[in-house]
Short mmCIF file of C-alpha atoms and ligand atoms in Angstrom, two decimals:
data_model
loop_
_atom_site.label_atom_id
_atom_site.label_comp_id
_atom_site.label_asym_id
_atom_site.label_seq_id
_atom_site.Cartn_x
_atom_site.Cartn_y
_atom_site.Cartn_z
CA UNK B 1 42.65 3.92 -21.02
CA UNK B 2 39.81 6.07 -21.57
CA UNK B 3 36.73 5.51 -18.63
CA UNK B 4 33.90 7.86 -20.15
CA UNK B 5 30.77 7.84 -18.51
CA UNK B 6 28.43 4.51 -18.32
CA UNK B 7 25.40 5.00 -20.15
CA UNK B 8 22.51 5.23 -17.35
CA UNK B 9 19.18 5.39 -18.06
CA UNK B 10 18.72 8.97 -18.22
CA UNK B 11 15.42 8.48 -15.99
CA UNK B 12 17.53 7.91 -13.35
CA UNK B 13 18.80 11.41 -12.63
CA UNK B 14 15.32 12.50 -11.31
CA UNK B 15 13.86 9.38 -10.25
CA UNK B 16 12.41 9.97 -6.56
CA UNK B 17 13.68 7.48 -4.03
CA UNK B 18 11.13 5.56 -1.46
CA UNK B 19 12.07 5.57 1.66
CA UNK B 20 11.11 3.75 3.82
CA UNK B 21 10.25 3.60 7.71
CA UNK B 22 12.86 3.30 9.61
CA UNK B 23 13.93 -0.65 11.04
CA UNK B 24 13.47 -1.02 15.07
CA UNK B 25 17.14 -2.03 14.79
CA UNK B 26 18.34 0.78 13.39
CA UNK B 27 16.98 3.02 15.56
CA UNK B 28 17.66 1.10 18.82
CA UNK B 29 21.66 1.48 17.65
CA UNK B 30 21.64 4.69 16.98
CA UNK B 31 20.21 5.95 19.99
CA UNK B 32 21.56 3.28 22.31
CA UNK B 33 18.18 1.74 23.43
CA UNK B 34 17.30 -1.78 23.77
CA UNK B 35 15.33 -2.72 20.79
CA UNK B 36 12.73 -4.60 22.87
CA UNK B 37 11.67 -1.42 24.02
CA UNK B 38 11.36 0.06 20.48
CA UNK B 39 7.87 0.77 18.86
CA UNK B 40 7.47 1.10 15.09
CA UNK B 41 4.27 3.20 13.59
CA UNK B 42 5.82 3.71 10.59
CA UNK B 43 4.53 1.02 7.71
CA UNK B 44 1.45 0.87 8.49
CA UNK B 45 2.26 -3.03 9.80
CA UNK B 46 -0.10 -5.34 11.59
CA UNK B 47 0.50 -4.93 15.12
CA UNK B 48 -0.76 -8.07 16.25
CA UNK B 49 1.70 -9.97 13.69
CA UNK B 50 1.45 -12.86 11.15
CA UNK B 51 -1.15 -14.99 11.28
CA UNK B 52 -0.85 -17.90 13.14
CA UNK B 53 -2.08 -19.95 10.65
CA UNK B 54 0.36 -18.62 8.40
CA UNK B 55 3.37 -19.37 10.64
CA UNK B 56 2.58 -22.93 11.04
CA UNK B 57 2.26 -23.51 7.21
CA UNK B 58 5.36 -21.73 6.17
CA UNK B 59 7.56 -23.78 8.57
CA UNK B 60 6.25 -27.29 6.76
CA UNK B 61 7.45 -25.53 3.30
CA UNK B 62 11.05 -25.45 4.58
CA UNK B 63 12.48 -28.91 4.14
CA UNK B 64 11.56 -28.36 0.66
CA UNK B 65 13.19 -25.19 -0.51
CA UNK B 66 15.51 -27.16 -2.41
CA UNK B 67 12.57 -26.97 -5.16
CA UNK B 68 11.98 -24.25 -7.17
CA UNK B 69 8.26 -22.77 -6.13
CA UNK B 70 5.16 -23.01 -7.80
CA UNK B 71 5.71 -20.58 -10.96
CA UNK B 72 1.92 -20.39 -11.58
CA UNK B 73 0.62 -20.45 -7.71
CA UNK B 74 -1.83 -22.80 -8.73
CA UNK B 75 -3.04 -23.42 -5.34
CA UNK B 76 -2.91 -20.01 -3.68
CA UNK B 77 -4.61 -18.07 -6.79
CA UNK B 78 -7.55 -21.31 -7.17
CA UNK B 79 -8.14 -20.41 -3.11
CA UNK B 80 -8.17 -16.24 -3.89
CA UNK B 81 -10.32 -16.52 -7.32
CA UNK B 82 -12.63 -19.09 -5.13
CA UNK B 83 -13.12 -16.17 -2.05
CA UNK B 84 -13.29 -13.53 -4.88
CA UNK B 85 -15.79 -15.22 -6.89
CA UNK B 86 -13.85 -15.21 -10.04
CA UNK B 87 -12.19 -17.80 -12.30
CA UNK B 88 -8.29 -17.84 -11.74
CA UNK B 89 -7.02 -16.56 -14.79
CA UNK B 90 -8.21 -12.80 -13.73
CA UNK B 91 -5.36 -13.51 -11.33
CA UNK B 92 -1.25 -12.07 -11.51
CA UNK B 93 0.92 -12.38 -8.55
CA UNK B 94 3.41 -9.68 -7.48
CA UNK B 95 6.20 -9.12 -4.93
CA UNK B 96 4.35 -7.37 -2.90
CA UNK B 97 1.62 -4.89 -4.25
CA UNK B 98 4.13 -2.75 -5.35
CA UNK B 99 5.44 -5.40 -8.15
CA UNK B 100 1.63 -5.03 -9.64
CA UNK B 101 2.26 -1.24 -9.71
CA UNK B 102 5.93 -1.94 -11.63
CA UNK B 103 4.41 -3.80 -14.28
CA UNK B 104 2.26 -1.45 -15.17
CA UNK B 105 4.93 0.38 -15.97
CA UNK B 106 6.51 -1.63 -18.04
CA UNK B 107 3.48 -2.95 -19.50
CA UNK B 108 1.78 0.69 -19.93
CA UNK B 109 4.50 3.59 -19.57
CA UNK B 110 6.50 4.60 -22.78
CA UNK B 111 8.55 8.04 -22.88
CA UNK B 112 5.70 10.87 -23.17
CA UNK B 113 2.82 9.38 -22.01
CA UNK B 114 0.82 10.81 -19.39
CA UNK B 115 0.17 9.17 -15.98
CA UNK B 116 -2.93 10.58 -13.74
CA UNK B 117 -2.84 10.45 -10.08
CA UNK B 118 -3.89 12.71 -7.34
CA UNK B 119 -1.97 15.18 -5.08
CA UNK B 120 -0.96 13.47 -1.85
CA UNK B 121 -0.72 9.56 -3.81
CA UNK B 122 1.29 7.09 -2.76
CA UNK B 123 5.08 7.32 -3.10
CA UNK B 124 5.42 4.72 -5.43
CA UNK B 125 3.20 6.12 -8.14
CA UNK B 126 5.53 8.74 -8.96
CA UNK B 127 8.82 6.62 -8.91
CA UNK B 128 7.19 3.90 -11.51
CA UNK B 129 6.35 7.05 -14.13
CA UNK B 130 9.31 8.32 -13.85
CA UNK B 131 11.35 5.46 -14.31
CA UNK B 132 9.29 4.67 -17.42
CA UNK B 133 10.03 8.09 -18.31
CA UNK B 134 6.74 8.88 -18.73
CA UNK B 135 5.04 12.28 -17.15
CA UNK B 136 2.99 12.63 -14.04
CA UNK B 137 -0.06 14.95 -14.29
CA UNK B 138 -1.18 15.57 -10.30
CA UNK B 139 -4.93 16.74 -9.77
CA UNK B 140 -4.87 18.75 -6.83
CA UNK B 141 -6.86 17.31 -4.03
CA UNK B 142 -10.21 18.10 -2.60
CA UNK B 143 -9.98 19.85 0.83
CA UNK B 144 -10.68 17.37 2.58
CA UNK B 145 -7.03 15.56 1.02
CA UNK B 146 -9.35 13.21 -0.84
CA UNK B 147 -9.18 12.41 -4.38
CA UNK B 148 -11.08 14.54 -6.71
CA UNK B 149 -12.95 12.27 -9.10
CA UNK B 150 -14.41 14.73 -11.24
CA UNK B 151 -10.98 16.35 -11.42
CA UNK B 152 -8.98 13.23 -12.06
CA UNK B 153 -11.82 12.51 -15.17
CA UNK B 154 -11.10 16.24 -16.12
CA UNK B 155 -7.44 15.45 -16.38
CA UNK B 156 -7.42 12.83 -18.91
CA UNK B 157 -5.55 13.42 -22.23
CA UNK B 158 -5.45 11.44 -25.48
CA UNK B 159 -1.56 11.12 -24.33
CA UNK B 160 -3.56 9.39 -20.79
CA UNK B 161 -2.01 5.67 -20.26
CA UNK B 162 -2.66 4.94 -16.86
CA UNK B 163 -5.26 6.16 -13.82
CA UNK B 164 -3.97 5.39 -10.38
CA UNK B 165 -6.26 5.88 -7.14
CA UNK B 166 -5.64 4.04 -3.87
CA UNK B 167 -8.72 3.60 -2.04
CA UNK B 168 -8.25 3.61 1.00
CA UNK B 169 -5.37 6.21 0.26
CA UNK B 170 -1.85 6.13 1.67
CA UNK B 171 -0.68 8.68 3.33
CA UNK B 172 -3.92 10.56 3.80
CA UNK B 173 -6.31 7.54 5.01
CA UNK B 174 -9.03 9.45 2.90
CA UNK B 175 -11.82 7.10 1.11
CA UNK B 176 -13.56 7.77 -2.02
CA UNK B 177 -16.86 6.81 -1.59
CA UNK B 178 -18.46 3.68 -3.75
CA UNK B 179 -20.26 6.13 -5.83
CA UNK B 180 -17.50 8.00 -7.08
CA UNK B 181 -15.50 4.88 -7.63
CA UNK B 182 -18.80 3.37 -9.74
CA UNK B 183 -18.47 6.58 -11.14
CA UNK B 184 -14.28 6.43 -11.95
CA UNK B 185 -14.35 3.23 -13.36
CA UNK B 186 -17.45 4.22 -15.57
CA UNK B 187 -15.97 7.35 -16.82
CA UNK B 188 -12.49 6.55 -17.58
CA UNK B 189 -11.99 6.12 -21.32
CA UNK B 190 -11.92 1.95 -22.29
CA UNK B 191 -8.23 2.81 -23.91
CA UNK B 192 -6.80 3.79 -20.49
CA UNK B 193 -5.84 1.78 -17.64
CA UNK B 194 -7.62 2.36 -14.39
CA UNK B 195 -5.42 1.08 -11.61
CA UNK B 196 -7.61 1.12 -8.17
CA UNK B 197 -4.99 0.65 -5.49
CA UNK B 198 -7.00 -1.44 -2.49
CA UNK B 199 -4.02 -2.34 -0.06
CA UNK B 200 -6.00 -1.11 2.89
CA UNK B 201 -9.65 -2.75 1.38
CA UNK B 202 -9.91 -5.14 4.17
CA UNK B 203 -10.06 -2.32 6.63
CA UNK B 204 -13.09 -1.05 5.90
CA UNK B 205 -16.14 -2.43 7.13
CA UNK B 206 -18.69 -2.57 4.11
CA UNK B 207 -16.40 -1.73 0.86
CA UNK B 208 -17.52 -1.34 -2.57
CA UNK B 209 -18.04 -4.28 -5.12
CA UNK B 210 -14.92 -3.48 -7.14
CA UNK B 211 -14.31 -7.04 -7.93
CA UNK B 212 -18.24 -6.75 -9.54
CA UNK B 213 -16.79 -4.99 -13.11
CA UNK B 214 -13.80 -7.15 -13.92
CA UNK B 215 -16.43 -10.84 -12.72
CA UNK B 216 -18.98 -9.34 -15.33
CA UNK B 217 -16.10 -8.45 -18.11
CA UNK B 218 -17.63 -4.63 -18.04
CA UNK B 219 -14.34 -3.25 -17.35
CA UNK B 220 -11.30 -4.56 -19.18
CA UNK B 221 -9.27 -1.82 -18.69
CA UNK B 222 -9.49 -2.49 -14.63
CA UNK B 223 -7.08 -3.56 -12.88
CA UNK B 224 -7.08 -3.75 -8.56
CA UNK B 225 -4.19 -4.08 -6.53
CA UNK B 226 -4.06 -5.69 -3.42
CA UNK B 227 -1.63 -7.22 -0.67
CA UNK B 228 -1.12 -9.58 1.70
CA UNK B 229 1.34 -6.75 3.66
CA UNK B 230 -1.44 -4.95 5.59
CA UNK B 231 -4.55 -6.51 7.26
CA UNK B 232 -2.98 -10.52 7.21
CA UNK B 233 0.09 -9.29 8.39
CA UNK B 234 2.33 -10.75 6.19
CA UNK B 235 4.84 -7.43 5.16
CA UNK B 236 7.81 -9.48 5.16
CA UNK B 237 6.81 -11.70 2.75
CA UNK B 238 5.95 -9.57 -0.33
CA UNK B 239 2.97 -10.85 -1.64
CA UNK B 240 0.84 -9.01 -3.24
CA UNK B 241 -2.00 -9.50 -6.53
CA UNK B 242 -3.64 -7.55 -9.44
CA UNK B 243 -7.24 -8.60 -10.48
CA UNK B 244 -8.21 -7.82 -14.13
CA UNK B 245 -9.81 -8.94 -17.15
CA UNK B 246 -7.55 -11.77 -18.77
CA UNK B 247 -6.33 -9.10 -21.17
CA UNK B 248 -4.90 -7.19 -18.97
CA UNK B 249 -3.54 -10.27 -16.66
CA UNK B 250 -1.58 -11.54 -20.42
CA UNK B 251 0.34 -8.33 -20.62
CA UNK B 252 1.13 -8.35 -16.61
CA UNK B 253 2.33 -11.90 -17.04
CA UNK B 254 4.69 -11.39 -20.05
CA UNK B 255 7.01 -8.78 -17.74
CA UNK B 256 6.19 -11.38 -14.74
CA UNK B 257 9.26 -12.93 -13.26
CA UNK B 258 8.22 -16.65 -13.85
CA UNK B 259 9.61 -17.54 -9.93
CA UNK B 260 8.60 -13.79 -8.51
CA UNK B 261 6.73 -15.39 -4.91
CA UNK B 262 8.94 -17.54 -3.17
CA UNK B 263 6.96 -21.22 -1.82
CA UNK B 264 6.86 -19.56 1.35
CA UNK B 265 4.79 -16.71 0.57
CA UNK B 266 2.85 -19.69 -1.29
CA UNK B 267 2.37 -21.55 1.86
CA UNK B 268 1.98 -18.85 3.85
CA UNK B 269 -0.43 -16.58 1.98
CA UNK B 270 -2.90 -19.54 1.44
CA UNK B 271 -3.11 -20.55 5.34
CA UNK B 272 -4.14 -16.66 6.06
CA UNK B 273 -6.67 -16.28 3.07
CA UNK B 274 -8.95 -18.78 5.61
CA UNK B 275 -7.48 -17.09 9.04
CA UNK B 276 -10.76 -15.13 9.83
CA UNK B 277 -10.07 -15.16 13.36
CA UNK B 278 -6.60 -12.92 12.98
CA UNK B 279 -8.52 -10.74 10.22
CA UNK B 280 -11.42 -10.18 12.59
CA UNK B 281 -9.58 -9.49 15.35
CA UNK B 282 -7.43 -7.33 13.80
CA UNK B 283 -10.26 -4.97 12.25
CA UNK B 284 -11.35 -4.72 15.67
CA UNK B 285 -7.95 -3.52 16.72
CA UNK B 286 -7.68 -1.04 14.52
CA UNK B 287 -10.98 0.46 14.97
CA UNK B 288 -10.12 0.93 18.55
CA UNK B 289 -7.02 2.21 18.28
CA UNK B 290 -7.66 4.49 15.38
CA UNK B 291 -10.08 6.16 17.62
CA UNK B 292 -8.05 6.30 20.44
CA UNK B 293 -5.78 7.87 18.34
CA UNK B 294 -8.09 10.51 16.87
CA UNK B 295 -9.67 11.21 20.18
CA UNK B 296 -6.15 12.02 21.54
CA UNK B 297 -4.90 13.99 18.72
CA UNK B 298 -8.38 16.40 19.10
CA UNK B 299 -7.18 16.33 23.01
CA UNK B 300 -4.29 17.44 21.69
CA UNK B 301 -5.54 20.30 19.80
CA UNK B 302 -4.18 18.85 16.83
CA UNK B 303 -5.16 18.57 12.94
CA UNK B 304 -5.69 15.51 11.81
CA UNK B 305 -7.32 13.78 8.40
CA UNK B 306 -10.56 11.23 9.88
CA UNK B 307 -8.65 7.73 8.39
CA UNK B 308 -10.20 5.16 6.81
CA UNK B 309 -7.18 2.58 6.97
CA UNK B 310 -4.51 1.43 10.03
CA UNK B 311 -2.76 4.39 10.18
CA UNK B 312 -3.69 8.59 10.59
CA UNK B 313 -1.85 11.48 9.43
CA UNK B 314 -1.28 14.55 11.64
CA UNK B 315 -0.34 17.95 11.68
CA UNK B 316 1.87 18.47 14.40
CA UNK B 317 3.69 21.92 12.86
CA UNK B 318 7.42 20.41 12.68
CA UNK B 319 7.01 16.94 11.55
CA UNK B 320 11.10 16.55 11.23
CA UNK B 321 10.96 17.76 14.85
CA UNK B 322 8.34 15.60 16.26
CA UNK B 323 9.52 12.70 14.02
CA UNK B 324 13.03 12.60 15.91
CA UNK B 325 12.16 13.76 19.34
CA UNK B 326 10.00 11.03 19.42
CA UNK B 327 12.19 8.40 17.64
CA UNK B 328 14.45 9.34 20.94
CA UNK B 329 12.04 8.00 22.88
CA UNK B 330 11.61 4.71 20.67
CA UNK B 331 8.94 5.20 18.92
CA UNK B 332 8.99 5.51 15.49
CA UNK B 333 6.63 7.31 13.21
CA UNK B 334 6.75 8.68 9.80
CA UNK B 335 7.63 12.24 8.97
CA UNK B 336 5.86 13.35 5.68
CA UNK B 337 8.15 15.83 4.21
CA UNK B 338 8.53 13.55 1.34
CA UNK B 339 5.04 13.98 -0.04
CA UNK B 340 4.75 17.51 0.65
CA UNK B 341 3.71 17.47 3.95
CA UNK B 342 6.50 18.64 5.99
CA UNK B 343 3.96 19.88 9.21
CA UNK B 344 3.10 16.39 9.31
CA UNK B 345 3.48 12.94 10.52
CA UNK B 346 1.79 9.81 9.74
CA UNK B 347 1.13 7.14 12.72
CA UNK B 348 0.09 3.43 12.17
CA UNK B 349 -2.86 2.20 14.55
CA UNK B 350 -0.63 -0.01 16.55
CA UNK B 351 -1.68 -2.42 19.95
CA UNK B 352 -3.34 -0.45 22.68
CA UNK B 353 -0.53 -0.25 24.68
CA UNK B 354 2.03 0.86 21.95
CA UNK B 355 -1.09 3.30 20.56
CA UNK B 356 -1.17 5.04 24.36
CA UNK B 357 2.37 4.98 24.80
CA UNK B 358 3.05 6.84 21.36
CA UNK B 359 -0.11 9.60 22.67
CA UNK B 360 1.92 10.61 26.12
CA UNK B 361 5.32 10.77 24.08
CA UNK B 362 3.80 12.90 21.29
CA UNK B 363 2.01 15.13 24.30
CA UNK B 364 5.38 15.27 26.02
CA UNK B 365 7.23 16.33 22.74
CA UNK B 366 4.65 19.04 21.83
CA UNK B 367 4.80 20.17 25.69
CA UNK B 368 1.65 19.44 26.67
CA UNK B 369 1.94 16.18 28.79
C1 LIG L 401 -1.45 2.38 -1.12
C2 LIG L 401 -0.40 1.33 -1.10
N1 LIG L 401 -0.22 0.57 -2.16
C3 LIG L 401 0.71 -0.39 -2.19
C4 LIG L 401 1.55 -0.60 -1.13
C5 LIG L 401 2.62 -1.63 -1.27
O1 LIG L 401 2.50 -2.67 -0.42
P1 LIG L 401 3.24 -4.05 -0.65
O2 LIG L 401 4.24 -3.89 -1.75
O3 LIG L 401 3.86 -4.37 0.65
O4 LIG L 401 2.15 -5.01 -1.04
C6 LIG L 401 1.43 0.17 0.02
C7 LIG L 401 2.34 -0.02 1.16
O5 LIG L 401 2.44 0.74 2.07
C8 LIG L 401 0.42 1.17 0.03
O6 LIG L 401 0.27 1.97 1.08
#
């Protein structure tokens, strides 16, 4: 019987692969150490966990998981449009952020068109053109590793489907300023899509009005990501949401799983929209630690990029090196080889104790304890 070969998708063969940080499991096997005493850095988690809120809701969902969820989210999306100050139809509902960023693909990516993003972007913007078979075009960044706005404009092409900019960025921490994002969303063509990646939004401590230009209908060709993986602490429950013009949100729902977030997420998402306590305290973490972090890395004599999010990225020369010496020690960080950055590591603002006791391994690895 003739086998032949099976007919992949031909995108395949150069697609990029994510990978992730590393599970505390993992790493407590493979270097025999109990996982208790395991720290992970590496996801740019909450270190403080779920929010309490959260956890109490999700276990009253459970005796009911015999139902199918909520296809539409009714409730969770009337509570986010409510905070937002939008109606809920500029509303679609991922698997985690990085669903959003997948149906753009499908909804915006055809063979041969062109997708802008900057040098240093997050992994996933890559893997999502390519498997679309569509090109990436990659505007070098501004020395500082931010975004170049005027650049990015520059780079535009009639073939131009799809802007992405994360803001906060991932892995560089950089921000692009209000005024250049007033000025992005102003200047790129109404026949492109703009995607403005805000996963680490709630971080910052006065953002910019990005919501303002899809609530006034200015924008349609807008569209904001955002995730309930990051400052509510809810990672493990893939949730994530794309606000746009109802245009844009019709097209997103069409390639929408109709079941895609589980009652659970449901439940749970909607109890930590209204935890303010667990958001506020966890800002206030994170300022502290990043820091503590930053002040210890100049100790250090080390390079580092001023972050603007929960985690900072490093120079520390070998970042393979430093990335397993210190995983020895249980404490896991991420080495940055796959975007480029192979000196490098990137560390997440964890608690204080995990954030001092990842500073005096990464002194004793680089031999100055
Ligand atoms: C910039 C950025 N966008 C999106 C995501 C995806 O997050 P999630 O799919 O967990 O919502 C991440 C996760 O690290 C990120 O850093």
């Amino acid at each position: 019987m003739s086998t032949g070969s099976l007919p992949f998708n031909p995108h395949l063969a150069t697609l990029p692969v994510y990978v992730p940080g590393r599970p505390i499991d993992e790493v407590a096997r493979e270097h025999g150490l109990d996982p208790a005493s395991v720290i992970k850095l590496a996801s740019n988690e909450n270190p403080l966990g779920p929010s309490p809120r959260a956890v109490a809701a999700m276990g009253e969902v459970v005796r009911n998981l015999h139902l199918y969820p909520d296809g539409s989210a009714f409730h969770f999306k009337r509570r986010l449009a409510a905070k937002l100050g939008i109606d809920p139809a500029h509303l679609v509902v991922g698997n985690g952020s990085n669903e959003i960023l997948e149906f753009v693909g499908h909804a915006f990516m055809r063979p041969g068109d062109e997708v802008v993003a900057s040098q240093h972007c997050f992994a996933v913007y890559p893997i999502v053109t390519a498997l679309f078979g569509a090109k990436l075009v990659l505007v070098p960044a501004a020395p500082d590793f931010g975004a170049d706005i005027d650049a990015m404009l520059a780079a535009i092409t009639p073939r131009t489907t799809v802007v992405f900019l994360a803001n906060p960025n991932n892995p560089t921490g950089t921000l692009t300023r209000g005024e250049d994002v007033l000025r992005l969303i102003e200047g790129v063509p109404s026949r492109v899509l703009l995607v403005l990646d805000e996963a680490y939004i709630e971080f910052l401590e006065d953002p910019v009005d990005s919501v303002a230009a899809v609530r006034d209908g200015s924008r349609p060709n807008l569209l904001l990501a955002r995730t309930f993986s990051k400052i509510f602490g809810l990672a493990g429950l893939r949730l994530g949401y794309g606000i746009a013009s109802r245009e844009v949100v019709a097209a997103l729902e069409k390639v929408r799983q109709p079941f895609n977030i589980n009652s659970i997420a449901q439940a749970g998402a909607l109890a930590a929209l209204d935890d303010d306590a667990h958001i506020v305290a966890t800002r206030a973490n994170n300022r502290a630690g990043r820091e503590l972090l930053e002040a210890g890395f100049a100790r250090l004599g080390l390079r580092y990029v001023p972050s603007h999010a929960n985690f900072v990225l490093v120079d520390v020369v070998d970042g393979n090196r430093v990335f397993s010496e210190l995983q020895r020690r249980g404490v896991i960080v991420r080495p940055m080889g796959g975007y480029g950055l192979g000196g490098w590591v990137r560390v997440t603002v964890g608690t204080p104790s995990e954030n001092a006791r990842f500073l005096a391994c990464l002194g004793e690895v680089l031999g100055k304890p």
